[in-house]
Short mmCIF file of C-alpha atoms in Angstrom, two decimals:
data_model
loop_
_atom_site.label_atom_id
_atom_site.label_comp_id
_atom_site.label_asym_id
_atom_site.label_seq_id
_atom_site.Cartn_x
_atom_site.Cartn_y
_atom_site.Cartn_z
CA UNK A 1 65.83 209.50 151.77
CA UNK A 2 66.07 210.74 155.57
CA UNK A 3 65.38 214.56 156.59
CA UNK A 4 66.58 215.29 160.23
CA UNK A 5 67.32 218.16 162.21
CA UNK A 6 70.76 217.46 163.70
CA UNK A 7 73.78 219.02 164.83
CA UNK A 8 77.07 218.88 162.68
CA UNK A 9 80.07 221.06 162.40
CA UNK A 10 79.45 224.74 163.88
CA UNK A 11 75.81 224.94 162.27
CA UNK A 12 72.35 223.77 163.44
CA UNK A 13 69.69 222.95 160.62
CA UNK A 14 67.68 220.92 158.64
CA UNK A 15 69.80 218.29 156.69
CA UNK A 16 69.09 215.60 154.23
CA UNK A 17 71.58 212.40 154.63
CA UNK A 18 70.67 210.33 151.81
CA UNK A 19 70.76 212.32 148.42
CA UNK A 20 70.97 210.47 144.97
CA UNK A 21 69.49 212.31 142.69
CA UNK A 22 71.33 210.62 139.50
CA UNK A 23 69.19 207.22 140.81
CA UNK A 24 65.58 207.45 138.74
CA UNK A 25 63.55 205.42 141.82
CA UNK A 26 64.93 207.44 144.12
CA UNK A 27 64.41 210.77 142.00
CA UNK A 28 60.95 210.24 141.29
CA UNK A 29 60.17 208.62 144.96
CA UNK A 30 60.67 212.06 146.62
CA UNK A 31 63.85 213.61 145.56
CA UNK A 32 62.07 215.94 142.48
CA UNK A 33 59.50 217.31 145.05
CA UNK A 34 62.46 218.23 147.45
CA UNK A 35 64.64 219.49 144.47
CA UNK A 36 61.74 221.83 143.15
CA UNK A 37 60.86 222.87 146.56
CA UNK A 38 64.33 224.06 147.42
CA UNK A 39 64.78 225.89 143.64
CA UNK A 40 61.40 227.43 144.14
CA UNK A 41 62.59 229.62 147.38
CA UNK A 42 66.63 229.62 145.92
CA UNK A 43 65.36 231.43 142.93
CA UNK A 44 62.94 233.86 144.85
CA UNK A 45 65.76 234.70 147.27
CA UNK A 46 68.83 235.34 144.56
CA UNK A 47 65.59 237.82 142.62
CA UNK A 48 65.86 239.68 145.31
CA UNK A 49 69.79 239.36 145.83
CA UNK A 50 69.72 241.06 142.50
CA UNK A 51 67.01 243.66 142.77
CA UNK A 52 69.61 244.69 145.65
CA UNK A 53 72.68 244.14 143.57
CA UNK A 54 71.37 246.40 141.19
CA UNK A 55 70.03 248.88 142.94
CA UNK A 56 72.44 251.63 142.25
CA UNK A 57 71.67 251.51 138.45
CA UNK A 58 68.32 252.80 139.67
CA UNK A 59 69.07 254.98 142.76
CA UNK A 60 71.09 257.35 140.18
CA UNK A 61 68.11 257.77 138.16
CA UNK A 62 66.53 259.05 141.22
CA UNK A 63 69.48 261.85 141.94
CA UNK A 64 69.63 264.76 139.97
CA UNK A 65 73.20 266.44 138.83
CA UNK A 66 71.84 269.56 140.61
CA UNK A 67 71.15 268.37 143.92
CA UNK A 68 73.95 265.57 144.20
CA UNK A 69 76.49 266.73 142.41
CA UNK A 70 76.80 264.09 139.73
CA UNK A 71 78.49 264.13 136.22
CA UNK A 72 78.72 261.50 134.09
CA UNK A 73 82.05 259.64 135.24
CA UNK A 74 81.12 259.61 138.74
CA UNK A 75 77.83 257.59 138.18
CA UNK A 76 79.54 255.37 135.64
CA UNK A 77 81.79 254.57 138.83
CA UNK A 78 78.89 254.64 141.25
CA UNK A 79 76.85 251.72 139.62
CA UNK A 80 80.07 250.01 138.81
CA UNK A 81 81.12 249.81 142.42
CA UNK A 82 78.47 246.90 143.46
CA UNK A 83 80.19 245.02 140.37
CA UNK A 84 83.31 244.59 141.79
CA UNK A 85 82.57 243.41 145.23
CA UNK A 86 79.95 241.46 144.18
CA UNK A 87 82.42 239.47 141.95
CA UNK A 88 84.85 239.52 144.48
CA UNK A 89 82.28 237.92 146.87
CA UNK A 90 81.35 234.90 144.76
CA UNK A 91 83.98 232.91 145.64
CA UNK A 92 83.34 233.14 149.44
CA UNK A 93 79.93 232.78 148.94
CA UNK A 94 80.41 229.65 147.20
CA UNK A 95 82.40 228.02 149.58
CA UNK A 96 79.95 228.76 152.47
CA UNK A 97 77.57 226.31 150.89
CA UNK A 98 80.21 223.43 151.58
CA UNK A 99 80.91 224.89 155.44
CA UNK A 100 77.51 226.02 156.27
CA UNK A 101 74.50 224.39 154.42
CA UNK A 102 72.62 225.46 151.51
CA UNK A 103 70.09 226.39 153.66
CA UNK A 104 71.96 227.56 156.63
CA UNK A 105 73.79 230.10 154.21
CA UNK A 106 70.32 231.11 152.16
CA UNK A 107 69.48 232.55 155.59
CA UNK A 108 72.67 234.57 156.24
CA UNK A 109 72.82 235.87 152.70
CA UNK A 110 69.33 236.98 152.51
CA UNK A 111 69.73 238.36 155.68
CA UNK A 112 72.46 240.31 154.76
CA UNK A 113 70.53 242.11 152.21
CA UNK A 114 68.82 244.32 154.75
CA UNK A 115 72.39 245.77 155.37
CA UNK A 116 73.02 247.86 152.13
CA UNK A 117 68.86 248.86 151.64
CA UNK A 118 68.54 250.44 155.33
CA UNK A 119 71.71 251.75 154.75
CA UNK A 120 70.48 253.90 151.81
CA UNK A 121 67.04 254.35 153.42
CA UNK A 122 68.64 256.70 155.85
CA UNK A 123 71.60 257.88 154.30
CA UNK A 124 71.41 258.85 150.91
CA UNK A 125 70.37 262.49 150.56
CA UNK A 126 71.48 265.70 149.19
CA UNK A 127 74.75 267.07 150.41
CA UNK A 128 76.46 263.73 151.21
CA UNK A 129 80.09 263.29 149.94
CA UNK A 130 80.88 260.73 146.92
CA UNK A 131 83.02 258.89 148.94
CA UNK A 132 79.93 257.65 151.28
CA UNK A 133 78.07 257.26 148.01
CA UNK A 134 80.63 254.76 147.21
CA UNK A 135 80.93 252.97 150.43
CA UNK A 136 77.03 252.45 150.01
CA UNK A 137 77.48 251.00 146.71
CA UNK A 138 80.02 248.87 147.35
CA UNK A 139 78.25 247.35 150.19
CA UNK A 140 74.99 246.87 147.67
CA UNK A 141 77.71 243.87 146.19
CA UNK A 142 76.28 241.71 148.94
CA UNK A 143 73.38 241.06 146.89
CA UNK A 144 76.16 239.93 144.03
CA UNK A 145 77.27 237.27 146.16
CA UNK A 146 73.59 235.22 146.67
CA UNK A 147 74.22 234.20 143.15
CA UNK A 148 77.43 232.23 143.43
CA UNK A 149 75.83 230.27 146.32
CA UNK A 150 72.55 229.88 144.73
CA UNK A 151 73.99 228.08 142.01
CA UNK A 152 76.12 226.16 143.56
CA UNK A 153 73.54 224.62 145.89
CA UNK A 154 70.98 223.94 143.22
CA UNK A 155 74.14 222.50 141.11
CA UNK A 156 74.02 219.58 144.01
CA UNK A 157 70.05 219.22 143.99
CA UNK A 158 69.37 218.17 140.38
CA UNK A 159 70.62 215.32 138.08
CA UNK A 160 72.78 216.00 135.47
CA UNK A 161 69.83 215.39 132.87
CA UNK A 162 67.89 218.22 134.54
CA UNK A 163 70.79 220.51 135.11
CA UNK A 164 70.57 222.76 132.74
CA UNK A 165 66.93 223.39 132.86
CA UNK A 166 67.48 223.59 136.40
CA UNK A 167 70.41 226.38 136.21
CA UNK A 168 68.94 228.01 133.90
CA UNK A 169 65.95 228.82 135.53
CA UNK A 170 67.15 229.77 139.12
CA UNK A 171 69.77 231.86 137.16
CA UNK A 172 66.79 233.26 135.29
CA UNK A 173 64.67 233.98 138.30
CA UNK A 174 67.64 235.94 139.47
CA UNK A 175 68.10 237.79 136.64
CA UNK A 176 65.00 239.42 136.21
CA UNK A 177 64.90 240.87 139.59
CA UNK A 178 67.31 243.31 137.69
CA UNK A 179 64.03 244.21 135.59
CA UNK A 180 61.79 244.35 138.33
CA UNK A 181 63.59 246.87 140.44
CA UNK A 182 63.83 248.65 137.35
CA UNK A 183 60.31 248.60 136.15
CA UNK A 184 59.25 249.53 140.28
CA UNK A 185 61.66 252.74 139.47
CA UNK A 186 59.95 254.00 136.64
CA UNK A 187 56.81 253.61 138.29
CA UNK A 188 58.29 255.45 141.12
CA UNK A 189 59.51 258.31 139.09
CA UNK A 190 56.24 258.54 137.38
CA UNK A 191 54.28 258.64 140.11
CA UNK A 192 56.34 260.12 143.09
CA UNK A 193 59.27 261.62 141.38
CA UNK A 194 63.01 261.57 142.39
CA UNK A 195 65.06 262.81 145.05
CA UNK A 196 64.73 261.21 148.43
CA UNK A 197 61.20 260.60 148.51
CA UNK A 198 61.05 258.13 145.34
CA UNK A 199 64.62 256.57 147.03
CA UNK A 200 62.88 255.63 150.64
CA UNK A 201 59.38 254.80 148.71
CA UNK A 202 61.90 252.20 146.43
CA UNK A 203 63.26 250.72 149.53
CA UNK A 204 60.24 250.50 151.79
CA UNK A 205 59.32 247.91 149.14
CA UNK A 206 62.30 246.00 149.33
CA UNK A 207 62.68 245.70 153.16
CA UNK A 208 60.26 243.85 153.82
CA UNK A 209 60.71 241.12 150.65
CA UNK A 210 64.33 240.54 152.31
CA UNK A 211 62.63 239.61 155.41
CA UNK A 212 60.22 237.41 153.50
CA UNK A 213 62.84 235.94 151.61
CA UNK A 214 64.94 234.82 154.99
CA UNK A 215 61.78 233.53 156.40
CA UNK A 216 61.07 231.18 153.80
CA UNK A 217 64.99 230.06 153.55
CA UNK A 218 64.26 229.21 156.66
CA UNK A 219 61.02 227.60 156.62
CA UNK A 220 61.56 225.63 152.94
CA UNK A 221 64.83 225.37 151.91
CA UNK A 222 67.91 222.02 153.15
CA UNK A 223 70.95 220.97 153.49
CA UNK A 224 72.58 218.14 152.28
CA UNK A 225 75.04 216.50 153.96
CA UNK A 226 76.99 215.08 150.93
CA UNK A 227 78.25 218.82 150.24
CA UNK A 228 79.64 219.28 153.50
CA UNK A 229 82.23 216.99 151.93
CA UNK A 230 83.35 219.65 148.85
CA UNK A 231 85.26 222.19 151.18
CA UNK A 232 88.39 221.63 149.20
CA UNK A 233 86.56 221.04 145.61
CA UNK A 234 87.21 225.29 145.01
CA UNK A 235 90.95 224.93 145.11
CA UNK A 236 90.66 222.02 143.41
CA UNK A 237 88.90 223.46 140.43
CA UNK A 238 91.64 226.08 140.21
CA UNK A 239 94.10 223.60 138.80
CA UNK A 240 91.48 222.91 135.83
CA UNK A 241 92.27 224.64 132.65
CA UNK A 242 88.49 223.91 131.65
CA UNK A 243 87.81 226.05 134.67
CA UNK A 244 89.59 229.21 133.20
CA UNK A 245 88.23 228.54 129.38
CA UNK A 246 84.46 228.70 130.93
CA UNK A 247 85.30 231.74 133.16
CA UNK A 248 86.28 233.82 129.95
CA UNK A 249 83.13 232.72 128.59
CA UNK A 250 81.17 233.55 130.88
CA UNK A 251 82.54 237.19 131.37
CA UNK A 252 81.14 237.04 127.52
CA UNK A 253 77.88 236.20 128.32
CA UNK A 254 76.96 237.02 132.34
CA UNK A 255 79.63 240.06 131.97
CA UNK A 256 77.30 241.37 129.53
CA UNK A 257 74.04 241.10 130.70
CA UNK A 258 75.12 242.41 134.25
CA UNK A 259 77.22 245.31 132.74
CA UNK A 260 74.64 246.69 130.16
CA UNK A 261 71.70 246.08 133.26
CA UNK A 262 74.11 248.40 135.02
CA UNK A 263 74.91 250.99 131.92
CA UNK A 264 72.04 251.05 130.19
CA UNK A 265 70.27 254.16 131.79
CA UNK A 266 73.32 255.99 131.67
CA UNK A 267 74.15 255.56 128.01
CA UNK A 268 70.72 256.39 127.16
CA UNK A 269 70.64 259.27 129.13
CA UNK A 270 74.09 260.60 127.54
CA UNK A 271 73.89 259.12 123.86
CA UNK A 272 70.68 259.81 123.38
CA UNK A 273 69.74 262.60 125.50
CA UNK A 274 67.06 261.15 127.00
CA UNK A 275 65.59 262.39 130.55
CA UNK A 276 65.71 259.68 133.61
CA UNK A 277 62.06 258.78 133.07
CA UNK A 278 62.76 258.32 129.31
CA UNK A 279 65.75 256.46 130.04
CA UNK A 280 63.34 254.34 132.70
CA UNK A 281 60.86 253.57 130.54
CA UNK A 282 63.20 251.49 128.49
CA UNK A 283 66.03 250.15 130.37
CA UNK A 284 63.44 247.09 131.86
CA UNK A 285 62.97 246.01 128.42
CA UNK A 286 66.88 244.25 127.99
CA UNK A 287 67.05 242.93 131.26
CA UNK A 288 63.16 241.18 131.48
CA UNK A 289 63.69 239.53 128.41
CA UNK A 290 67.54 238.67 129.06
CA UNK A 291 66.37 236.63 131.99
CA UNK A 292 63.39 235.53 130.52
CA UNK A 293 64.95 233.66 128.29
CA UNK A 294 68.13 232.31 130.11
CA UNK A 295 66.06 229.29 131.13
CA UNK A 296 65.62 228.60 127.27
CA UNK A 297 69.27 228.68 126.95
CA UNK A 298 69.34 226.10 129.26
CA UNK A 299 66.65 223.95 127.53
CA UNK A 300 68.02 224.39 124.47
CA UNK A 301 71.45 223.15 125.64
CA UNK A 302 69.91 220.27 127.33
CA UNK A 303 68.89 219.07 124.08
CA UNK A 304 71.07 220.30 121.45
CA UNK A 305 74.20 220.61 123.31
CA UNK A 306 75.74 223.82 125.04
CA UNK A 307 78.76 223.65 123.21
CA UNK A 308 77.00 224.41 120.06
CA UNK A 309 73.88 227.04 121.25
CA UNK A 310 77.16 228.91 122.71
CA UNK A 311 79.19 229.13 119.73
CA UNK A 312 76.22 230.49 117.48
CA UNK A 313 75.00 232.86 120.25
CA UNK A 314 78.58 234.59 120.67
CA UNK A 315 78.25 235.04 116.92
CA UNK A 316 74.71 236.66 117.55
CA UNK A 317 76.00 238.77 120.40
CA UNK A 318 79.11 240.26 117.60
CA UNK A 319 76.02 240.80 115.32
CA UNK A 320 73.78 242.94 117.96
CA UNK A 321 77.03 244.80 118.70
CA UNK A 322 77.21 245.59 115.50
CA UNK A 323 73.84 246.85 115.12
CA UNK A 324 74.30 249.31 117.70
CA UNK A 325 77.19 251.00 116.32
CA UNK A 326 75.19 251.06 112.86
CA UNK A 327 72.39 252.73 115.39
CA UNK A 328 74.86 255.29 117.23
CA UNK A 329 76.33 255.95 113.77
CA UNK A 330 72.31 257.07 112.37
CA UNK A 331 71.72 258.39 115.56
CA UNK A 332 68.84 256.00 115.36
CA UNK A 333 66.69 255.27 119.18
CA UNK A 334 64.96 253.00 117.83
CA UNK A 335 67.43 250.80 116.20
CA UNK A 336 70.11 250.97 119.09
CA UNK A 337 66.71 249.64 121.85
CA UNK A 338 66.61 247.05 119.16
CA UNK A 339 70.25 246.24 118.80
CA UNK A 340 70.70 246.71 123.06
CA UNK A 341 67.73 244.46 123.42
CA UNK A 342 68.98 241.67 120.91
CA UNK A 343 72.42 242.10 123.36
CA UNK A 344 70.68 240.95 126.40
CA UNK A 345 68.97 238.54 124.98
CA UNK A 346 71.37 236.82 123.33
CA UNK A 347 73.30 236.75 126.63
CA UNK A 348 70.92 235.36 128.59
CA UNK A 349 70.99 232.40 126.53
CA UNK A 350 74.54 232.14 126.41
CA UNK A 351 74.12 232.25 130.71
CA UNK A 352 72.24 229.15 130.20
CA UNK A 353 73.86 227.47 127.99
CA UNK A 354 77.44 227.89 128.98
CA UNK A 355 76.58 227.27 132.74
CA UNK A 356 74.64 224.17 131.09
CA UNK A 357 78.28 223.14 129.71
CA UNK A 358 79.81 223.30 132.97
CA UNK A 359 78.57 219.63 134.65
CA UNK A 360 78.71 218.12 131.31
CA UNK A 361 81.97 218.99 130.55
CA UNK A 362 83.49 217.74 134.04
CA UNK A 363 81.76 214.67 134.01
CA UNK A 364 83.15 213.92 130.36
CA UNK A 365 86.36 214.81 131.54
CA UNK A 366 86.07 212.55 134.72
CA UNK A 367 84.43 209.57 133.07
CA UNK A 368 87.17 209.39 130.19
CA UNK A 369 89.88 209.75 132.99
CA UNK A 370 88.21 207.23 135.11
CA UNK A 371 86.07 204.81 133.02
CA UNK A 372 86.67 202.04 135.41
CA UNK A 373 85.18 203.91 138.43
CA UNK A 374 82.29 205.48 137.32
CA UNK A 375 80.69 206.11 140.33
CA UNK A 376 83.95 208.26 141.98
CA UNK A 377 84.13 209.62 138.23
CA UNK A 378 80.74 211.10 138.84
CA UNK A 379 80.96 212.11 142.36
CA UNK A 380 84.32 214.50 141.72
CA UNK A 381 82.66 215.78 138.58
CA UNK A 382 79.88 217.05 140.95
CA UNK A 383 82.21 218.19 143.30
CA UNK A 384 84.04 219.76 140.56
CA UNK A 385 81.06 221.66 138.72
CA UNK A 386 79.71 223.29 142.10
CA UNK A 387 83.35 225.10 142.58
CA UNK A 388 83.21 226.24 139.14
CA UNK A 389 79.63 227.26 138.84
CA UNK A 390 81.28 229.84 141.69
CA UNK A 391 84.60 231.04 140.01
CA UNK A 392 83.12 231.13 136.19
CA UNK A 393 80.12 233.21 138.30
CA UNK A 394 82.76 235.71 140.00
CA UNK A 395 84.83 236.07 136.97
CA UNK A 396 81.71 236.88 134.80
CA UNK A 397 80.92 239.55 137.01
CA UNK A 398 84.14 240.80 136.69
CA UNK A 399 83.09 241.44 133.26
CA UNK A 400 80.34 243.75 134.19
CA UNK A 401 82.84 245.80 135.65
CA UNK A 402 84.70 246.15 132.67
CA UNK A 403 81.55 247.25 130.58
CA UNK A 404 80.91 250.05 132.58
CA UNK A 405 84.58 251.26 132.65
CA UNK A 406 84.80 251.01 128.85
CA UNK A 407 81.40 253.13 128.80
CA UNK A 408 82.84 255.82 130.91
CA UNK A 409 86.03 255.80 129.17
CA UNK A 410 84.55 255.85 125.87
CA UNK A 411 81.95 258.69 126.53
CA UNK A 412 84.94 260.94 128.53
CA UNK A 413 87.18 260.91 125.35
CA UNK A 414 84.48 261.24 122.42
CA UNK A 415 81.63 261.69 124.31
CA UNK A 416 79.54 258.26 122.49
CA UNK A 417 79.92 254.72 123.31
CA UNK A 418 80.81 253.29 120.16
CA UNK A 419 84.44 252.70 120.62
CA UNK A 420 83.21 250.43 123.79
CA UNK A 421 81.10 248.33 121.40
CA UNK A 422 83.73 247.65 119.10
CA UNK A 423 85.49 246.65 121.71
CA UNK A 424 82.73 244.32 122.69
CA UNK A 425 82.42 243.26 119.02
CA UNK A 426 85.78 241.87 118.63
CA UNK A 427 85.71 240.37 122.24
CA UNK A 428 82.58 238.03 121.46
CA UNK A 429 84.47 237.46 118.01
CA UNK A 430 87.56 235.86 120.49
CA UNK A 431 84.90 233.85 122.71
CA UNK A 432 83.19 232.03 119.69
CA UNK A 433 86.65 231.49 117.98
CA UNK A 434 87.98 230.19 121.71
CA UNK A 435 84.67 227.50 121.92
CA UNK A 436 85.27 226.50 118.45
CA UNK A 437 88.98 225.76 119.22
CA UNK A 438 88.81 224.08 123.06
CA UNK A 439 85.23 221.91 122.16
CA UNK A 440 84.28 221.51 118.59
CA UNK A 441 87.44 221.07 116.86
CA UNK A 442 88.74 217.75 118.43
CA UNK A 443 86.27 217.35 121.56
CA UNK A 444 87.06 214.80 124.33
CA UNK A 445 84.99 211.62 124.61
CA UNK A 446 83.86 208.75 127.16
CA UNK A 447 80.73 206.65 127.87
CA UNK A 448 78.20 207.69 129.83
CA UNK A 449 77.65 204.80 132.30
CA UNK A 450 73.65 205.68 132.52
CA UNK A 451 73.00 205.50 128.77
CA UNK A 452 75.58 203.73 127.37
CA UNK A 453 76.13 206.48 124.54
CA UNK A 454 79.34 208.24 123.96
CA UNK A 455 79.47 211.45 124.94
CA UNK A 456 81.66 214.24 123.76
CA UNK A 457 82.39 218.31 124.41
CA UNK A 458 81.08 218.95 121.31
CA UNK A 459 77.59 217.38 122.65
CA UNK A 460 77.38 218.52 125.98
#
């Protein structure tokens, strides 16, 4: 394995030459230590990517209707704003890891966090018009983006035996800086208050862990050479129906657990009557143990198979949405936390294990096309799974969006939000019924070259 600083193409950086992680001597001759190294600083830079992402969820708690003008629709809107361009901006962001470098792009995107959060720092005060309110959100999407590239550059990193642990916990990582802003809001309102003060106190912390977070990018993190080669794999995916089966999936599972981080505050807040500080003091709870537990998704998956932890967690998520209408129904706070919380968590296994299915599945596919080649069988399924990783990842987030509008639609015609979760009910009822049908009923199968063993969708 060689590490040199060279120049190639229109960037400068560190890049590794020689990267086969899928060879043991190799793997445990170096390549773990530089694997773990770079997920260490990718998953400390995408927890901050989504601490920014997020960031409107919080900032509303922080503005009362009095002072900014507020109702109910217009902050469903507001928080849904960074949704949509941060979906949109997954795909782009992917593809920069094949033109500039995992860790040539790391830099830029951590860097461009500082963007939306000074931004806010100055602007965001009584008196200013919706409209800029928007344009701030919508610029807050950046920190959507760091995911899609995250992944995708880790994808490359680790074996396929590791990936899903591997996923699952830089996903993870990233996750929970959804409950960390969070939790540093409602110690902000309980300390400081809201308004303007608590907003510039929120973002004075944040500031400076961007420009920790590009430092050590910069300082830790590679590139690897072999992914300069995927430029075309995103285009390539697009002809994959596998590709669009996994992206509905995922808006099951990532759509969920990004749209409820978003919504929960505000359906507290208008369901339940509960003040912001109420509302703060249990909105963390979903989202910290939603990402906690995505990396178990993952582990599970790598042992049991994703195909089946997916299936039985889309049932699980049908059964939580249940619960919560039950809880609306009673007018129950306690069951509905308990019914929300069983919603994230259930979705942050089904982020692990469905992005777990995603390198398995290609390489199936590519060894039982190609079982005479298994070495170009292996490298497109690589190829193949980073692109993915990116769409299924903007897609899902697409499905945030569409929480939030279903929340604000449902609470502006009957003024609760169970008509949204039967919604949600019957759409986790079409994703378990859809992985039943496309991997479990008559799965594709090949040999796995490595092992020996057949392999199957069912398995993976």
């Amino acid at each position: 394995m060689t590490v040199q600083t060279r120049s190639e193409g229109p960037v400068r950086g560190r890049w590794i030459d020689d990267w086969r992680p899928e060879d043991e001597s190799f793997w445990q001759g170096g390549g773990k230590r530089v694997a773990n190294r770079n997920l260490w600083f990718s998953v400390f830079s995408e927890h901050i990517g989504f601490s920014i992402w997020t960031l409107w969820s919080v900032l509303v708690l922080f503005m009362p209707n009095e002072a900014f003008g507020l109702d109910v629709a217009g902050k469903f809107f507001l928080v849904a704003m960074p949704t949509l361009v941060g979906s949109f901006l997954r795909l782009p962001y992917t593809m920069a890891v094949a033109v500039f470098g995992g860790r040539n792009w790391s830099i830029i995107a951590a860097a461009l966090l500082l963007v939306p959060t000074i931004l806010a720092a100055f602007v965001v005060q009584p008196g200013v018009s919706y409209t800029t309110l928007m344009v701030l959100a919508a610029i807050a999407g950046v920190g959507g983006g760091n995911f899609a590239s995250s992944m995708t550059n880790i994808n490359a990193f680790f074996p396929d035996r590791h990936k899903g642990y591997a996923l699952g916990l830089n996903a993870g990582g990233g996750n929970l800086g959804v409950a960390v802003i969070q939790l540093l809001g409602l110690l902000i309102l309980a300390t400081a208050g809201g308004g303007v003060t608590g907003i510039r106190i929120l973002l004075g912390v944040y500031i400076p862990l961007i420009v920790v977070a590009t430092l050590c990018s910069a300082l830790f993190m590679d590139n690897l050479s072999s992914v300069r080669n995927d430029t075309g794999a995103l285009k390539e995916a697009t002809t994959q129906a596998q590709t669009w089966v996994i992206s509905f999936l995922y808006i099951g599972t990532f759509g969920s657990f990004i749209g409820y981080s978003f919504a929960f505050g505000l359906v507290l807040q208008n369901q339940f009557g509960r003040t912001p500080l109420q509302a703060a003091t249990l909105t963390f709870i979903g989202p910290l143990l939603g990402s906690l537990i995505r990396p178990v998704g993952g582990w599970l998956s790598d042992r049991i198979g994703g195909v089946r932890v997916t299936f039985w967690n889309f049932v699980a998520m049908a059964v939580a949405a249940l619960l919560c209408i039950v809880a609306s129904g009673q007018q129950s706070l306690a069951l509905f936390v308990v019914g929300f919380t069983l919603l994230f968590i259930t979705s942050g296994i089904g982020n692990g294990s469905v992005y777990k299915m995603i390198p398995a599945i290609f390489r199936t596919k590519a060894l039982a096309a190609a079982p005479a080649d298994p070495d170009a069988a292996l490298l497109w399924a690589r190829r193949i799974s980073g692109a993915v990783i990116g769409i299924a990842g903007a897609i899902g987030a697409f499905g945030g969006l569409l929480i939030n509008l279903a929340f604000r639609q449902s609470f502006l015609t009957v003024k609760s939000g169970v008509p949204a979760f039967w919604a949600f009910l019957a759409f986790y009822a079409v994703c378990f019924v859809v992985t039943y049908l496309v991997y479990m009923r008559r799965p594709k199968a090949a040999t796995d070259p490595t092992t020996g063993s057949t392999v199957s969708y069912a398995s993976v």
